[in-house]
Each structure stands twice: as structure tokens, then as C-alpha cells.
Coordinates of C-alpha atoms in Angstrom, one line a residue:
X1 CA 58.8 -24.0 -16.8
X2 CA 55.5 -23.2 -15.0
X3 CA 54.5 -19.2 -14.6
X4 CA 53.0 -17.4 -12.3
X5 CA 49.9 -16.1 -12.9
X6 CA 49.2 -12.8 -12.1
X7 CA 45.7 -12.8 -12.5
X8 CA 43.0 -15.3 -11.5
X9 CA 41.6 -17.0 -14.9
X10 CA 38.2 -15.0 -15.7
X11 CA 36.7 -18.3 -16.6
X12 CA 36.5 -19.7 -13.1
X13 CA 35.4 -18.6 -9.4
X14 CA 37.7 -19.3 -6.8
X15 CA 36.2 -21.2 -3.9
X16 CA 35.7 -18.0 -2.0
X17 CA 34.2 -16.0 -4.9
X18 CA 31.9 -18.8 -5.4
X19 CA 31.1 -18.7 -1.6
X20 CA 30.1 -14.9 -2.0
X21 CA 28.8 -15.6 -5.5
X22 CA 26.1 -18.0 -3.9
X23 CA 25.7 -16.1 -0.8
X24 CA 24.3 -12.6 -2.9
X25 CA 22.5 -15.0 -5.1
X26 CA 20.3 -16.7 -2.3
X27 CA 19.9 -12.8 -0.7
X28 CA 18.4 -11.2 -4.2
X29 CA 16.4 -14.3 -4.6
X30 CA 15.1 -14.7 -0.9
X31 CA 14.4 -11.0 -1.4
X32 CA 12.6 -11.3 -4.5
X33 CA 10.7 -14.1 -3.1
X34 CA 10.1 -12.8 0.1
X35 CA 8.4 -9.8 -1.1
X36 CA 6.3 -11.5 -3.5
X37 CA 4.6 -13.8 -1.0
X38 CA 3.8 -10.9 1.1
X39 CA 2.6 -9.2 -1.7
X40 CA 0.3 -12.5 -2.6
X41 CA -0.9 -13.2 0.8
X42 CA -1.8 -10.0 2.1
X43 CA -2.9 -8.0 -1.1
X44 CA -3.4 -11.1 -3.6
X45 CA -1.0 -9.3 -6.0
X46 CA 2.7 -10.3 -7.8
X47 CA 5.5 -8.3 -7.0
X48 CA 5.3 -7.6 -11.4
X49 CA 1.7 -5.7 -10.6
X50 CA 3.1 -3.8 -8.3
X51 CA 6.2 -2.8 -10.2
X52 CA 3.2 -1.9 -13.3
X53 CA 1.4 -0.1 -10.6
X54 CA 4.0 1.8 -9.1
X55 CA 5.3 3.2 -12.8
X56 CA 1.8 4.2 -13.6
X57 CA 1.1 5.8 -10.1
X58 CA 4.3 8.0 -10.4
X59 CA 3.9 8.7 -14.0
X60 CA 2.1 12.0 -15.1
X61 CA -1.6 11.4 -15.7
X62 CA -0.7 7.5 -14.5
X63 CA -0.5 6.7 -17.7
X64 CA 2.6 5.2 -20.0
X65 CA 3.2 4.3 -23.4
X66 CA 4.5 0.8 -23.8
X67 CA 7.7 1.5 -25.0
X68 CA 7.8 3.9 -21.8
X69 CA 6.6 1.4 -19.0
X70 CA 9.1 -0.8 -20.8
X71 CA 11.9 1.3 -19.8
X72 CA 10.9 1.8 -16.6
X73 CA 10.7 -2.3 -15.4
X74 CA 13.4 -2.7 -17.7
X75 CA 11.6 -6.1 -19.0
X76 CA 11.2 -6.9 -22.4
X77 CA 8.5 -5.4 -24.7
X78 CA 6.8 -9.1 -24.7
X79 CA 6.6 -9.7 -21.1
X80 CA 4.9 -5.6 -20.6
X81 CA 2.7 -7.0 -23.0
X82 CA 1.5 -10.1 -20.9
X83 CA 1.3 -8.5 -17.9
X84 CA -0.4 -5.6 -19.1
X85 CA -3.3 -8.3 -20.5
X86 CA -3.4 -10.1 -17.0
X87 CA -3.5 -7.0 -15.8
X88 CA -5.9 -5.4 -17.7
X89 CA -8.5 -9.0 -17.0
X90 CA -8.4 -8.0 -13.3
X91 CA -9.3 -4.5 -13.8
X92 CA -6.2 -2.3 -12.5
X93 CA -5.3 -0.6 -15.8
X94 CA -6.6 -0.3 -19.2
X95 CA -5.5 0.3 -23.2
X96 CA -5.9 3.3 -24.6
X97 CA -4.9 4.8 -28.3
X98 CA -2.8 7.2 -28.1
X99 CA -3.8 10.1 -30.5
X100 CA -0.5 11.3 -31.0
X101 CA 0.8 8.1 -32.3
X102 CA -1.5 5.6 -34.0
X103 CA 1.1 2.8 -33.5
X104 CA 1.5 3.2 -29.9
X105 CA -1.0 2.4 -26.6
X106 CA -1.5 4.1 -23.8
X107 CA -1.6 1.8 -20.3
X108 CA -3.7 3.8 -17.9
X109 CA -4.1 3.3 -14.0
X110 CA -7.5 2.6 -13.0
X111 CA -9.3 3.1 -9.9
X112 CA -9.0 -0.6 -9.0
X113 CA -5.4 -0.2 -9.7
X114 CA -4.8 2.8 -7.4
X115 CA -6.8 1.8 -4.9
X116 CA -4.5 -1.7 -4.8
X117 CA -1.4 0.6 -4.5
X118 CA -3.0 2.1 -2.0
X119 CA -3.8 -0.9 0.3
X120 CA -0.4 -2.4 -0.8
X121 CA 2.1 -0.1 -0.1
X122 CA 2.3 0.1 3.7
X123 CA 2.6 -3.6 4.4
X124 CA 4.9 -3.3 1.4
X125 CA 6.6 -0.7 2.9
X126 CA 7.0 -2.7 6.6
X127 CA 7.8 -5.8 4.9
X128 CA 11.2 -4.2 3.2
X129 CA 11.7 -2.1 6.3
X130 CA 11.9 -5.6 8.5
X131 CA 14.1 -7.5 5.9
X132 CA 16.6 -4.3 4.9
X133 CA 16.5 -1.4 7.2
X134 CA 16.0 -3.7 10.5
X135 CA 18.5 -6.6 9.7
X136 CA 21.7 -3.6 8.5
X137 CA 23.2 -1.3 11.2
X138 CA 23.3 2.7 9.5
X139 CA 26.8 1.6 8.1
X140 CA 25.9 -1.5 6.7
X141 CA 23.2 0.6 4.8
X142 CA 25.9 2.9 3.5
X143 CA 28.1 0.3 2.2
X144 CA 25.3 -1.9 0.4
X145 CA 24.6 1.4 -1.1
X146 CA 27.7 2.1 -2.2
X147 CA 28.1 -1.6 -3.1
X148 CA 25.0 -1.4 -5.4
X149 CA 26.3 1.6 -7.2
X150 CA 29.1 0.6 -7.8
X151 CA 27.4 -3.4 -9.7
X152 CA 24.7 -0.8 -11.3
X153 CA 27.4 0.9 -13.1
X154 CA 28.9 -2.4 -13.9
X155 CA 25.7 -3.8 -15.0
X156 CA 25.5 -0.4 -17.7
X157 CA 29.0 -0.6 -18.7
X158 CA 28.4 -4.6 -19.5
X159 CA 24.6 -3.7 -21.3
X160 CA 26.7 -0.7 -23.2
X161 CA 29.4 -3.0 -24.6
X162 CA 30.3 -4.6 -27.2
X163 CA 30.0 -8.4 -27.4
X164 CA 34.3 -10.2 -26.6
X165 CA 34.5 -12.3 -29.4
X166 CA 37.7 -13.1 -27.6
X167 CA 38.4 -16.7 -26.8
X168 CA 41.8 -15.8 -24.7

């Protein structure tokens, strides 16, 4: 005799979830890419050297340790690393030992690397303001705020847990 199932099987999207699923996906991406090319055209920079730029500018002394500007782009340790070098070829920040610590680096802001932030940010700025604040009413605003809350805290609970070894 056949059951009813009382919950939808975790292992597959319904058509509709796959629908939304694909819909969010092309919106971050779009996003991601959107800003980027702005980024490139007008100011000849990644979307990455800004994120790099924008932790150093709001850190004190605009300067990080490693370890420290990892946990603010959330990347890993290797990919701060490479874009810190590229970084450091075009002049925005620079190493610097860290007296405190022999083992760890300092990643400075330069004047090249302000002044970038500096040109940057109010296209930057415009460009988000067109695509986000524009395109949502007041109450759409509230709602994708309370929707990204809500998949933030998701997205901690999932990094915080333990791996399911469950195959049920």
C-alpha cells in the first residue's frame, strides 16, 4: 500500500522550487556580474579590489592582518593571498611585517588604493542604487531584507554544523 508523504523528499526540487531556485540564482549572479563590469569599465577595477579596498579603508590605520582581511571577504586564506599579490603589482596596497607577530603580514592601503576608492565609490554607489533601490518599492526593500536575514542565519547555522552522514 502506497503512503502519503508528508514531507517533500529533501533530495529533489519541486518544479516550482526549482523555478525560484533558478530565478535567485540568475539575480545574485546578474548582480555580481553587473557590478563588476561597471566596476571594470569605469574605474578599471574587479569587484575583489574593491571588496580589499573597502576592508582596508574601514579598518583602523587601513591596514589588516591576513588572517583579519580573510575574515572580512570571507574567502579563503589562498585566494587573499593572490589577490593581495595582484594587488600589491598595481600599487593599491602593500606588505608589511607585523612587529607584534613575526608570522603574520600586515596588508596596508596605499595612496593609489584610496584614491581608487575614492573615484570608485560614487558610480559604485549609483550603479547599486539603479539596480536595488530603484527596481524595489520601500516594501519590497523590507522583505528582501528580512528575506536575507533570515538565508544569513541559515547560511551560519549550515557553516556551524556538523557534517549528516545520514543517507535517509
Amino acid at each position: 500500500m502506497a503512503t502519503v508523504r508528508t514531507r517533500p523528499d529533501p533530495r529533489k526540487l519541486s518544479d516550482d522550487e526549482l523555478e525560484l531556485f533558478r530565478a535567485f540564482h540568475l539575480m545574485r549572479r546578474g548582480f555580481d556580474r553587473t557590478l563588476d563590469a561597471q566596476l571594470q569599465h569605469d574605474d578599471g577595477i574587479s569587484i575583489s579590489e574593491l571588496e580589499v579596498l573597502m576592508a582596508l579603508t574601514r579598518a583602523p590605520g587601513r591596514r589588516l592582518r591576513v588572517r583579519d582581511l580573510v575574515d572580512a571577504t570571507g574567502w579563503e586564506k589562498s585566494r587573499v593571498s593572490h589577490q593581495v599579490s595582484r594587488m600589491t603589482g598595481r600599487g593599491f596596497v602593500e606588505r608589511q611585517e607585523c612587529a607584534e607577530d613575526r608570522r603574520a603580514t600586515w596588508i596596508h592601503l596605499t595612496g593609489d588604493g584610496r584614491r581608487v576608492v575614492v573615484r570608485a565609490l560614487p558610480k559604485h554607489s549609483a550603479t547599486i542604487r539603479r539596480i536595488l533601490f530603484d527596481a524595489l518599492s520601500p516594501e519590497q526593500q523590507d522583505e528582501l531584507l528580512g528575506i536575507a536575514r533570515t538565508m544569513n542565519a541559515a547560511i551560519t547555522a549550515e557553516d556551524c554544523a556538523p557534517p549528516d552522514d545520514c543517507d535517509d
